[in-house]
Amino acid sequence: MSPEELGQVQAEALGRVKGAAGAADLLGIERDYLEKGGVVAKILASIPSLAPEQRRELGSGANRLKQAIQKAIEEREGELAAEELERERKAQGFDPTLPSAQPRRGSLHPVTQVTRELEDIFASMGYAILDGPEVELDYYNFEALNIPKDHPAREMYDTFWCDRNNHLLLRTHTSPVQIRALERFDPPFRAIVPGRCFRNETVDASHEHTFHQMEGLVVGKGITVGHLIGTMKTFLREMFQRDLEVRLRPGYFPFVEPGFELDVRCPFCEGGCSVCKRTTWIELCPCGMVHPFVLRYGGVDPEQYTGFAFGLGLSRLVMLRFQIDDIRHLMGGDLRFLEQFGC
Ligand code: DAH
């Protein structure tokens, strides 16, 4: 068979492929040309009877023919499938140019957002991030924090008790994790404890039965109030991206001595606004030097080590940050509220 004849066979085959109206036509072409007993097979079978110099030429020509037909069939299959899809779309009235329905995106709760931000700041200062149980023992929540059974400080903490014997409770603050940390880690160490707390109190715009705190605890040799102030200033600089003045007032908590209330110069105004109640100071957190009794309860020798602790009101910080005026929004679970904090 001459090259011209091969060319003719190919033209004829490709012509049939082009005109194929469906899968059945393509199968027929495959059978006629490519399968056993088909045109290509016959050409190959004729090779041994040829003169040696013609063998190679016809052999490679036949192979090219086979590949050309295979490729054409595949392409036509693709075209036919696309046409079929198009017909189906038309039949269904489907318009692929319309924009798709947007999926509803979730977002992080504002408390989670601020918690993560604080965790990043304190982690960058070398703090470990700890967790503790929300159902806590009286021992950790009160006793070991130097608040024995009949101590008047217990009245500050309206407690949800979990059993008749008043051993188990929903923790009223994150401070019990101070004791758990002291028991577990050898000083020096520094840690923060973000977490949920619970108090059985009348709910209003600034009191909620479920709220968030972030405890901080640093224990080591020679830790002083200076370290406490420096730490809080650094944290505030990171949070508000500028230096803010702080001041300490005396405060009382049985687990610190001395105890303080730490105020920060209002970052939202110059001369007084509604956030700082026109005082230019905002109460940031109670704090102090860890009471020697507390260190001892945690198994740490107060003769060797000192430490400071602070209890940031995380819920309050979130409210400050996003200018939320009612704490009940935070745990209320209303999607209309939460959807505003997408990020
Ligand atoms: N746990 C206290 C509360 O919820 C707050 C607190 C005060 C925490 C002083 C501290 C601290 O770590 O040093 O009322």
mmCIF file of C-alpha atoms and ligand atoms in Angstrom:
data_model
loop_
_atom_site.group_PDB
_atom_site.id
_atom_site.type_symbol
_atom_site.label_atom_id
_atom_site.label_comp_id
_atom_site.label_asym_id
_atom_site.label_seq_id
_atom_site.Cartn_x
_atom_site.Cartn_y
_atom_site.Cartn_z
ATOM 1 C CA MET A 1 0.000 0.000 0.000
ATOM 2 C CA SER A 2 1.402 3.358 -1.038
ATOM 3 C CA PRO A 3 1.600 6.390 1.224
ATOM 4 C CA GLU A 4 -1.119 8.010 -0.875
ATOM 5 C CA GLU A 5 -3.414 5.081 -0.323
ATOM 6 C CA LEU A 6 -2.717 5.209 3.413
ATOM 7 C CA GLY A 7 -3.575 8.901 3.335
ATOM 8 C CA GLN A 8 -6.872 8.119 1.654
ATOM 9 C CA VAL A 9 -7.744 5.493 4.251
ATOM 10 C CA GLN A 10 -6.981 8.011 6.987
ATOM 11 C CA ALA A 11 -9.073 10.755 5.385
ATOM 12 C CA GLU A 12 -11.979 8.409 5.050
ATOM 13 C CA ALA A 13 -11.707 7.209 8.663
ATOM 14 C CA LEU A 14 -11.450 10.738 10.084
ATOM 15 C CA GLY A 15 -14.386 11.786 7.947
ATOM 16 C CA ARG A 16 -16.483 9.042 9.516
ATOM 17 C CA VAL A 17 -15.356 10.050 12.992
ATOM 18 C CA LYS A 18 -16.323 13.635 12.354
ATOM 19 C CA GLY A 19 -19.764 12.601 11.192
ATOM 20 C CA ALA A 20 -20.351 10.224 14.107
ATOM 21 C CA ALA A 21 -23.576 11.136 15.884
ATOM 22 C CA GLY A 22 -23.052 9.112 19.045
ATOM 23 C CA ALA A 23 -21.156 6.456 20.957
ATOM 24 C CA ALA A 24 -22.538 3.659 18.779
ATOM 25 C CA ASP A 25 -21.106 5.231 15.599
ATOM 26 C CA LEU A 26 -17.701 5.603 17.239
ATOM 27 C CA LEU A 27 -17.727 1.978 18.359
ATOM 28 C CA GLY A 28 -18.475 0.950 14.755
ATOM 29 C CA ILE A 29 -15.500 2.940 13.486
ATOM 30 C CA GLU A 30 -13.259 1.396 16.105
ATOM 31 C CA ARG A 31 -14.402 -2.047 15.080
ATOM 32 C CA ASP A 32 -13.870 -1.364 11.335
ATOM 33 C CA TYR A 33 -10.430 0.147 11.674
ATOM 34 C CA LEU A 34 -8.704 -0.704 14.895
ATOM 35 C CA GLU A 35 -9.877 -4.057 16.149
ATOM 36 C CA LYS A 36 -8.900 -7.572 15.050
ATOM 37 C CA GLY A 37 -9.685 -8.052 11.367
ATOM 38 C CA GLY A 38 -10.030 -4.294 10.864
ATOM 39 C CA VAL A 39 -8.369 -2.131 8.235
ATOM 40 C CA VAL A 40 -5.218 -1.371 10.218
ATOM 41 C CA ALA A 41 -4.770 -5.035 11.166
ATOM 42 C CA LYS A 42 -5.034 -6.024 7.525
ATOM 43 C CA ILE A 43 -2.419 -3.504 6.475
ATOM 44 C CA LEU A 44 -0.071 -4.815 9.173
ATOM 45 C CA ALA A 45 -0.725 -8.403 8.049
ATOM 46 C CA SER A 46 0.358 -7.539 4.512
ATOM 47 C CA ILE A 47 3.792 -6.355 5.627
ATOM 48 C CA PRO A 48 5.690 -9.698 5.654
ATOM 49 C CA SER A 49 5.017 -10.155 1.917
ATOM 50 C CA LEU A 50 6.632 -6.842 1.018
ATOM 51 C CA ALA A 51 10.170 -6.117 -0.051
ATOM 52 C CA PRO A 52 12.288 -5.365 3.075
ATOM 53 C CA GLU A 53 12.752 -1.661 2.275
ATOM 54 C CA GLN A 54 9.023 -1.126 2.022
ATOM 55 C CA ARG A 55 8.275 -2.935 5.265
ATOM 56 C CA ARG A 56 9.486 -0.257 7.600
ATOM 57 C CA GLU A 57 7.736 2.508 5.725
ATOM 58 C CA LEU A 58 4.365 0.805 5.729
ATOM 59 C CA GLY A 59 4.799 -0.352 9.348
ATOM 60 C CA SER A 60 5.291 3.151 10.677
ATOM 61 C CA GLY A 61 2.633 4.550 8.338
ATOM 62 C CA ALA A 62 0.108 2.050 9.682
ATOM 63 C CA ASN A 63 1.004 2.968 13.259
ATOM 64 C CA ARG A 64 0.545 6.667 12.573
ATOM 65 C CA LEU A 65 -2.803 5.886 10.973
ATOM 66 C CA LYS A 66 -3.874 3.950 14.075
ATOM 67 C CA GLN A 67 -2.883 6.764 16.406
ATOM 68 C CA ALA A 68 -4.581 9.409 14.286
ATOM 69 C CA ILE A 69 -7.847 7.455 14.300
ATOM 70 C CA GLN A 70 -7.645 6.821 18.080
ATOM 71 C CA LYS A 71 -7.014 10.480 18.784
ATOM 72 C CA ALA A 72 -9.854 11.605 16.537
ATOM 73 C CA ILE A 73 -12.242 9.177 18.253
ATOM 74 C CA GLU A 74 -11.290 10.483 21.707
ATOM 75 C CA GLU A 75 -11.762 14.072 20.651
ATOM 76 C CA ARG A 76 -15.123 13.341 19.113
ATOM 77 C CA GLU A 77 -16.183 11.543 22.310
ATOM 78 C CA GLY A 78 -15.365 14.703 24.250
ATOM 79 C CA GLU A 79 -17.328 16.862 21.831
ATOM 80 C CA LEU A 80 -20.342 14.571 21.945
ATOM 81 C CA ALA A 81 -20.289 14.533 25.785
ATOM 82 C CA ALA A 82 -20.185 18.345 25.868
ATOM 83 C CA GLU A 83 -23.066 18.567 23.414
ATOM 84 C CA GLU A 84 -25.058 16.135 25.527
ATOM 85 C CA LEU A 85 -24.429 18.176 28.676
ATOM 86 C CA GLU A 86 -25.467 21.338 26.914
ATOM 87 C CA ARG A 87 -28.707 19.685 25.769
ATOM 88 C CA GLU A 88 -29.431 18.559 29.335
ATOM 89 C CA ARG A 89 -28.749 22.044 30.717
ATOM 90 C CA LYS A 90 -31.090 23.574 28.188
ATOM 91 C CA ALA A 91 -33.756 21.008 29.026
ATOM 92 C CA GLN A 92 -33.456 21.829 32.747
ATOM 93 C CA GLY A 93 -33.353 25.569 32.151
ATOM 94 C CA PHE A 94 -29.913 25.626 33.846
ATOM 95 C CA ASP A 95 -27.917 28.803 33.372
ATOM 96 C CA PRO A 96 -24.223 28.300 34.203
ATOM 97 C CA THR A 97 -23.541 32.026 34.004
ATOM 98 C CA LEU A 98 -25.662 32.791 37.077
ATOM 99 C CA PRO A 99 -23.642 33.409 40.287
ATOM 100 C CA SER A 100 -23.685 30.429 42.651
ATOM 101 C CA ALA A 101 -25.494 30.434 45.983
ATOM 102 C CA GLN A 102 -23.018 31.723 48.599
ATOM 103 C CA PRO A 103 -22.402 29.298 51.472
ATOM 104 C CA ARG A 104 -23.038 30.792 54.944
ATOM 105 C CA ARG A 105 -19.675 31.344 56.576
ATOM 106 C CA GLY A 106 -19.225 30.824 60.273
ATOM 107 C CA SER A 107 -17.061 33.156 62.329
ATOM 108 C CA LEU A 108 -15.151 33.047 65.582
ATOM 109 C CA HIS A 109 -16.989 34.164 68.687
ATOM 110 C CA PRO A 110 -15.736 37.589 69.861
ATOM 111 C CA VAL A 111 -14.568 35.997 73.133
ATOM 112 C CA THR A 112 -12.554 33.454 71.118
ATOM 113 C CA GLN A 113 -11.059 36.238 69.005
ATOM 114 C CA VAL A 114 -9.879 38.246 72.004
ATOM 115 C CA THR A 115 -8.727 35.095 73.844
ATOM 116 C CA ARG A 116 -6.546 34.134 70.893
ATOM 117 C CA GLU A 117 -5.131 37.618 70.666
ATOM 118 C CA LEU A 118 -4.204 37.596 74.368
ATOM 119 C CA GLU A 119 -2.782 34.092 74.093
ATOM 120 C CA ASP A 120 -0.547 35.258 71.237
ATOM 121 C CA ILE A 121 0.678 38.246 73.223
ATOM 122 C CA PHE A 122 1.436 36.259 76.392
ATOM 123 C CA ALA A 123 2.876 33.290 74.515
ATOM 124 C CA SER A 124 5.315 35.718 72.874
ATOM 125 C CA MET A 125 6.379 36.727 76.411
ATOM 126 C CA GLY A 126 7.104 33.092 77.262
ATOM 127 C CA TYR A 127 3.866 32.204 79.036
ATOM 128 C CA ALA A 128 2.382 28.715 78.930
ATOM 129 C CA ILE A 129 -1.363 28.509 78.226
ATOM 130 C CA LEU A 130 -3.113 26.325 80.791
ATOM 131 C CA ASP A 131 -6.545 24.886 81.197
ATOM 132 C CA GLY A 132 -8.395 23.653 84.263
ATOM 133 C CA PRO A 133 -11.692 21.979 85.137
ATOM 134 C CA GLU A 134 -14.898 24.030 85.110
ATOM 135 C CA VAL A 135 -16.415 21.702 87.686
ATOM 136 C CA GLU A 136 -13.967 22.274 90.504
ATOM 137 C CA LEU A 137 -13.360 21.198 94.078
ATOM 138 C CA ASP A 138 -14.025 23.575 96.963
ATOM 139 C CA TYR A 139 -10.397 22.977 97.878
ATOM 140 C CA TYR A 140 -8.995 24.564 94.701
ATOM 141 C CA ASN A 141 -11.647 27.240 94.224
ATOM 142 C CA PHE A 142 -11.500 28.498 97.839
ATOM 143 C CA GLU A 143 -9.579 26.596 100.487
ATOM 144 C CA ALA A 144 -6.117 26.545 98.888
ATOM 145 C CA LEU A 145 -6.575 30.160 97.781
ATOM 146 C CA ASN A 146 -6.603 31.109 101.435
ATOM 147 C CA ILE A 147 -10.405 31.381 101.604
ATOM 148 C CA PRO A 148 -11.419 28.924 104.331
ATOM 149 C CA LYS A 149 -15.013 27.797 104.982
ATOM 150 C CA ASP A 150 -16.207 30.718 107.117
ATOM 151 C CA HIS A 151 -14.206 33.427 105.349
ATOM 152 C CA PRO A 152 -16.296 36.499 104.477
ATOM 153 C CA ALA A 153 -14.628 36.643 101.022
ATOM 154 C CA ARG A 154 -16.768 33.668 100.053
ATOM 155 C CA GLU A 155 -19.720 36.050 99.960
ATOM 156 C CA MET A 156 -18.209 37.725 96.865
ATOM 157 C CA TYR A 157 -18.598 34.478 95.019
ATOM 158 C CA ASP A 158 -22.229 33.444 94.581
ATOM 159 C CA THR A 159 -21.521 29.822 93.973
ATOM 160 C CA PHE A 160 -23.332 27.145 91.965
ATOM 161 C CA TRP A 161 -22.832 24.053 94.106
ATOM 162 C CA CYS A 162 -22.893 20.672 92.404
ATOM 163 C CA ASP A 163 -23.426 18.364 95.378
ATOM 164 C CA ARG A 164 -25.144 18.291 98.757
ATOM 165 C CA ASN A 165 -21.887 18.338 100.723
ATOM 166 C CA ASN A 166 -20.550 21.488 99.085
ATOM 167 C CA HIS A 167 -17.375 19.832 97.826
ATOM 168 C CA LEU A 168 -17.998 20.258 94.120
ATOM 169 C CA LEU A 169 -18.876 23.541 92.436
ATOM 170 C CA LEU A 170 -18.769 25.390 89.133
ATOM 171 C CA ARG A 171 -15.574 27.404 89.444
ATOM 172 C CA THR A 172 -16.323 31.033 90.283
ATOM 173 C CA HIS A 173 -12.995 32.266 88.873
ATOM 174 C CA THR A 174 -9.931 30.972 87.037
ATOM 175 C CA SER A 175 -7.742 31.351 90.156
ATOM 176 C CA PRO A 176 -8.053 27.658 91.199
ATOM 177 C CA VAL A 177 -5.770 26.861 88.261
ATOM 178 C CA GLN A 178 -3.061 28.808 90.132
ATOM 179 C CA ILE A 179 -2.957 26.007 92.705
ATOM 180 C CA ARG A 180 -3.098 23.288 90.061
ATOM 181 C CA ALA A 181 -0.188 24.966 88.224
ATOM 182 C CA LEU A 182 1.867 25.335 91.429
ATOM 183 C CA GLU A 183 1.308 21.656 92.195
ATOM 184 C CA ARG A 184 2.322 20.601 88.742
ATOM 185 C CA PHE A 185 5.237 22.787 87.675
ATOM 186 C CA ASP A 186 8.497 23.549 89.371
ATOM 187 C CA PRO A 187 9.282 27.280 89.471
ATOM 188 C CA PRO A 188 10.314 29.342 87.681
ATOM 189 C CA PHE A 189 7.299 29.364 85.368
ATOM 190 C CA ARG A 190 4.753 31.752 83.907
ATOM 191 C CA ALA A 191 1.300 30.847 82.721
ATOM 192 C CA ILE A 192 -2.040 32.239 81.668
ATOM 193 C CA VAL A 193 -5.374 30.502 82.058
ATOM 194 C CA PRO A 194 -8.213 31.730 79.869
ATOM 195 C CA GLY A 195 -11.510 30.128 80.770
ATOM 196 C CA ARG A 196 -15.183 30.115 81.599
ATOM 197 C CA CYS A 197 -16.408 30.931 85.100
ATOM 198 C CA PHE A 198 -19.832 30.796 86.694
ATOM 199 C CA ARG A 199 -21.635 32.754 89.377
ATOM 200 C CA ASN A 200 -25.118 32.331 90.722
ATOM 201 C CA GLU A 201 -26.051 35.984 90.663
ATOM 202 C CA THR A 202 -28.795 38.200 89.355
ATOM 203 C CA VAL A 203 -28.167 38.837 85.706
ATOM 204 C CA ASP A 204 -28.061 42.377 84.334
ATOM 205 C CA ALA A 205 -26.161 44.389 81.725
ATOM 206 C CA SER A 206 -22.870 43.926 83.567
ATOM 207 C CA HIS A 207 -23.408 40.611 85.407
ATOM 208 C CA GLU A 208 -23.812 37.248 83.751
ATOM 209 C CA HIS A 209 -23.963 33.768 85.294
ATOM 210 C CA THR A 210 -21.419 32.544 82.728
ATOM 211 C CA PHE A 211 -18.462 34.741 81.856
ATOM 212 C CA HIS A 212 -14.774 34.586 80.980
ATOM 213 C CA GLN A 213 -11.605 35.443 82.841
ATOM 214 C CA MET A 214 -7.939 35.115 82.124
ATOM 215 C CA GLU A 215 -5.711 34.340 85.065
ATOM 216 C CA GLY A 216 -2.006 35.091 84.980
ATOM 217 C CA LEU A 217 0.627 33.589 87.270
ATOM 218 C CA VAL A 218 4.373 34.124 87.376
ATOM 219 C CA VAL A 219 6.527 32.397 90.003
ATOM 220 C CA GLY A 220 10.280 32.583 90.378
ATOM 221 C CA LYS A 221 13.124 33.825 92.508
ATOM 222 C CA GLY A 222 13.034 37.568 93.189
ATOM 223 C CA ILE A 223 9.757 38.331 91.396
ATOM 224 C CA THR A 224 8.479 41.774 92.480
ATOM 225 C CA VAL A 225 5.643 44.251 91.925
ATOM 226 C CA GLY A 226 7.946 45.856 89.351
ATOM 227 C CA HIS A 227 7.705 42.734 87.208
ATOM 228 C CA LEU A 228 3.934 42.816 87.542
ATOM 229 C CA ILE A 229 3.707 46.441 86.380
ATOM 230 C CA GLY A 230 6.198 45.902 83.543
ATOM 231 C CA THR A 231 4.296 42.851 82.343
ATOM 232 C CA MET A 232 0.954 44.625 82.315
ATOM 233 C CA LYS A 233 2.407 47.627 80.465
ATOM 234 C CA THR A 234 3.963 45.376 77.840
ATOM 235 C CA PHE A 235 0.715 43.481 77.417
ATOM 236 C CA LEU A 236 -1.256 46.741 77.038
ATOM 237 C CA ARG A 237 1.237 48.087 74.499
ATOM 238 C CA GLU A 238 0.796 44.976 72.379
ATOM 239 C CA MET A 239 -2.972 45.084 72.707
ATOM 240 C CA PHE A 240 -3.510 48.788 71.985
ATOM 241 C CA GLN A 241 -0.393 49.379 69.870
ATOM 242 C CA ARG A 242 0.844 52.236 72.059
ATOM 243 C CA ASP A 243 2.138 52.974 75.528
ATOM 244 C CA LEU A 244 -0.596 53.434 78.106
ATOM 245 C CA GLU A 245 -0.167 54.728 81.631
ATOM 246 C CA VAL A 246 -1.172 52.370 84.454
ATOM 247 C CA ARG A 247 -1.752 52.909 88.159
ATOM 248 C CA LEU A 248 -2.137 50.635 91.160
ATOM 249 C CA ARG A 249 -4.683 51.128 93.908
ATOM 250 C CA PRO A 250 -4.835 48.928 96.976
ATOM 251 C CA GLY A 251 -7.228 45.999 96.581
ATOM 252 C CA TYR A 252 -8.101 43.028 98.694
ATOM 253 C CA PHE A 253 -8.147 39.385 97.698
ATOM 254 C CA PRO A 254 -7.232 36.693 100.234
ATOM 255 C CA PHE A 255 -4.839 34.982 97.813
ATOM 256 C CA VAL A 256 -2.571 38.000 97.227
ATOM 257 C CA GLU A 257 -0.557 40.166 99.591
ATOM 258 C CA PRO A 258 -0.264 42.971 98.811
ATOM 259 C CA GLY A 259 -3.283 43.068 96.505
ATOM 260 C CA PHE A 260 -4.045 45.779 93.952
ATOM 261 C CA GLU A 261 -6.547 47.060 91.481
ATOM 262 C CA LEU A 262 -4.736 47.949 88.275
ATOM 263 C CA ASP A 263 -6.200 50.788 86.223
ATOM 264 C CA VAL A 264 -5.180 51.805 82.724
ATOM 265 C CA ARG A 265 -5.435 55.248 81.158
ATOM 266 C CA CYS A 266 -8.496 55.175 78.883
ATOM 267 C CA PRO A 267 -7.296 54.308 75.361
ATOM 268 C CA PHE A 268 -10.498 55.686 73.813
ATOM 269 C CA CYS A 269 -10.373 59.344 74.832
ATOM 270 C CA GLU A 270 -8.228 62.251 75.946
ATOM 271 C CA GLY A 271 -10.374 63.969 78.522
ATOM 272 C CA GLY A 272 -13.094 61.514 79.538
ATOM 273 C CA CYS A 273 -15.711 59.505 77.703
ATOM 274 C CA SER A 274 -18.575 57.124 78.419
ATOM 275 C CA VAL A 275 -16.265 54.072 78.464
ATOM 276 C CA CYS A 276 -14.116 55.484 81.298
ATOM 277 C CA LYS A 277 -17.150 57.175 82.863
ATOM 278 C CA ARG A 278 -15.438 60.547 82.391
ATOM 279 C CA THR A 279 -12.572 59.580 84.744
ATOM 280 C CA THR A 280 -9.936 58.833 82.013
ATOM 281 C CA TRP A 281 -9.100 55.625 83.935
ATOM 282 C CA ILE A 282 -10.433 52.154 83.243
ATOM 283 C CA GLU A 283 -10.314 49.389 85.848
ATOM 284 C CA LEU A 284 -8.370 46.662 84.113
ATOM 285 C CA CYS A 285 -7.800 43.883 86.610
ATOM 286 C CA PRO A 286 -7.208 42.919 90.199
ATOM 287 C CA CYS A 287 -3.750 41.562 90.844
ATOM 288 C CA GLY A 288 -1.065 41.224 93.471
ATOM 289 C CA MET A 289 1.832 39.268 94.900
ATOM 290 C CA VAL A 290 0.910 35.641 95.474
ATOM 291 C CA HIS A 291 0.181 35.101 99.177
ATOM 292 C CA PRO A 292 2.821 32.910 100.887
ATOM 293 C CA PHE A 293 0.023 30.611 102.102
ATOM 294 C CA VAL A 294 -1.052 30.033 98.521
ATOM 295 C CA LEU A 295 2.481 29.163 97.441
ATOM 296 C CA ARG A 296 2.687 26.746 100.340
ATOM 297 C CA TYR A 297 -0.685 25.169 99.474
ATOM 298 C CA GLY A 298 0.724 24.614 95.980
ATOM 299 C CA GLY A 299 3.857 22.967 97.392
ATOM 300 C CA VAL A 300 6.216 25.879 96.678
ATOM 301 C CA ASP A 301 8.499 27.284 99.376
ATOM 302 C CA PRO A 302 7.655 30.998 99.932
ATOM 303 C CA GLU A 303 11.074 31.509 101.514
ATOM 304 C CA GLN A 304 12.672 30.760 98.157
ATOM 305 C CA TYR A 305 10.122 31.931 95.639
ATOM 306 C CA THR A 306 7.753 34.821 95.102
ATOM 307 C CA GLY A 307 5.230 35.447 92.383
ATOM 308 C CA PHE A 308 2.579 37.736 91.031
ATOM 309 C CA ALA A 309 -0.901 36.961 89.764
ATOM 310 C CA PHE A 310 -3.607 38.831 87.940
ATOM 311 C CA GLY A 311 -7.216 38.132 87.005
ATOM 312 C CA LEU A 312 -8.209 39.798 83.742
ATOM 313 C CA GLY A 313 -11.933 40.090 83.145
ATOM 314 C CA LEU A 314 -11.937 38.648 79.668
ATOM 315 C CA SER A 315 -15.634 39.289 79.085
ATOM 316 C CA ARG A 316 -15.108 42.906 80.064
ATOM 317 C CA LEU A 317 -12.119 43.231 77.726
ATOM 318 C CA VAL A 318 -14.193 41.835 74.871
ATOM 319 C CA MET A 319 -16.902 44.392 75.642
ATOM 320 C CA LEU A 320 -14.326 47.189 75.684
ATOM 321 C CA ARG A 321 -12.756 45.993 72.485
ATOM 322 C CA PHE A 322 -15.973 45.745 70.479
ATOM 323 C CA GLN A 323 -17.915 48.421 72.388
ATOM 324 C CA ILE A 324 -20.590 45.997 73.523
ATOM 325 C CA ASP A 325 -22.763 47.569 76.209
ATOM 326 C CA ASP A 326 -24.523 44.494 77.589
ATOM 327 C CA ILE A 327 -22.660 41.400 78.775
ATOM 328 C CA ARG A 328 -25.731 39.229 78.159
ATOM 329 C CA HIS A 329 -25.100 39.431 74.413
ATOM 330 C CA LEU A 330 -21.897 37.419 74.777
ATOM 331 C CA MET A 331 -23.362 34.108 75.883
ATOM 332 C CA GLY A 332 -26.878 34.762 74.533
ATOM 333 C CA GLY A 333 -26.305 32.759 71.364
ATOM 334 C CA ASP A 334 -28.213 35.206 69.163
ATOM 335 C CA LEU A 335 -26.877 34.804 65.624
ATOM 336 C CA ARG A 336 -27.863 38.345 64.692
ATOM 337 C CA PHE A 337 -25.373 39.520 67.325
ATOM 338 C CA LEU A 338 -22.654 36.983 66.554
ATOM 339 C CA GLU A 339 -22.721 37.494 62.802
ATOM 340 C CA GLN A 340 -21.364 41.008 63.301
ATOM 341 C CA PHE A 341 -17.975 39.627 64.337
ATOM 342 C CA GLY A 342 -17.098 37.719 61.182
ATOM 343 C CA CYS A 343 -13.418 37.597 60.408
HETATM 344 N N1 DAH B 1 -10.080 35.618 91.087
HETATM 345 C C1 DAH B 1 -10.479 36.965 91.409
HETATM 346 C C2 DAH B 1 -11.958 37.132 91.143
HETATM 347 O O1 DAH B 1 -12.471 36.541 90.258
HETATM 348 C C3 DAH B 1 -9.702 37.954 90.611
HETATM 349 C C4 DAH B 1 -8.247 38.022 90.965
HETATM 350 C C5 DAH B 1 -7.790 38.934 91.888
HETATM 351 C C6 DAH B 1 -7.336 37.178 90.373
HETATM 352 C C7 DAH B 1 -6.477 39.042 92.214
HETATM 353 C C8 DAH B 1 -5.987 37.254 90.685
HETATM 354 C C9 DAH B 1 -5.569 38.210 91.617
HETATM 355 O O2 DAH B 1 -5.072 36.463 90.143
HETATM 356 O O3 DAH B 1 -4.252 38.301 91.894
HETATM 357 O O4 DAH B 1 -12.611 37.844 91.816
#
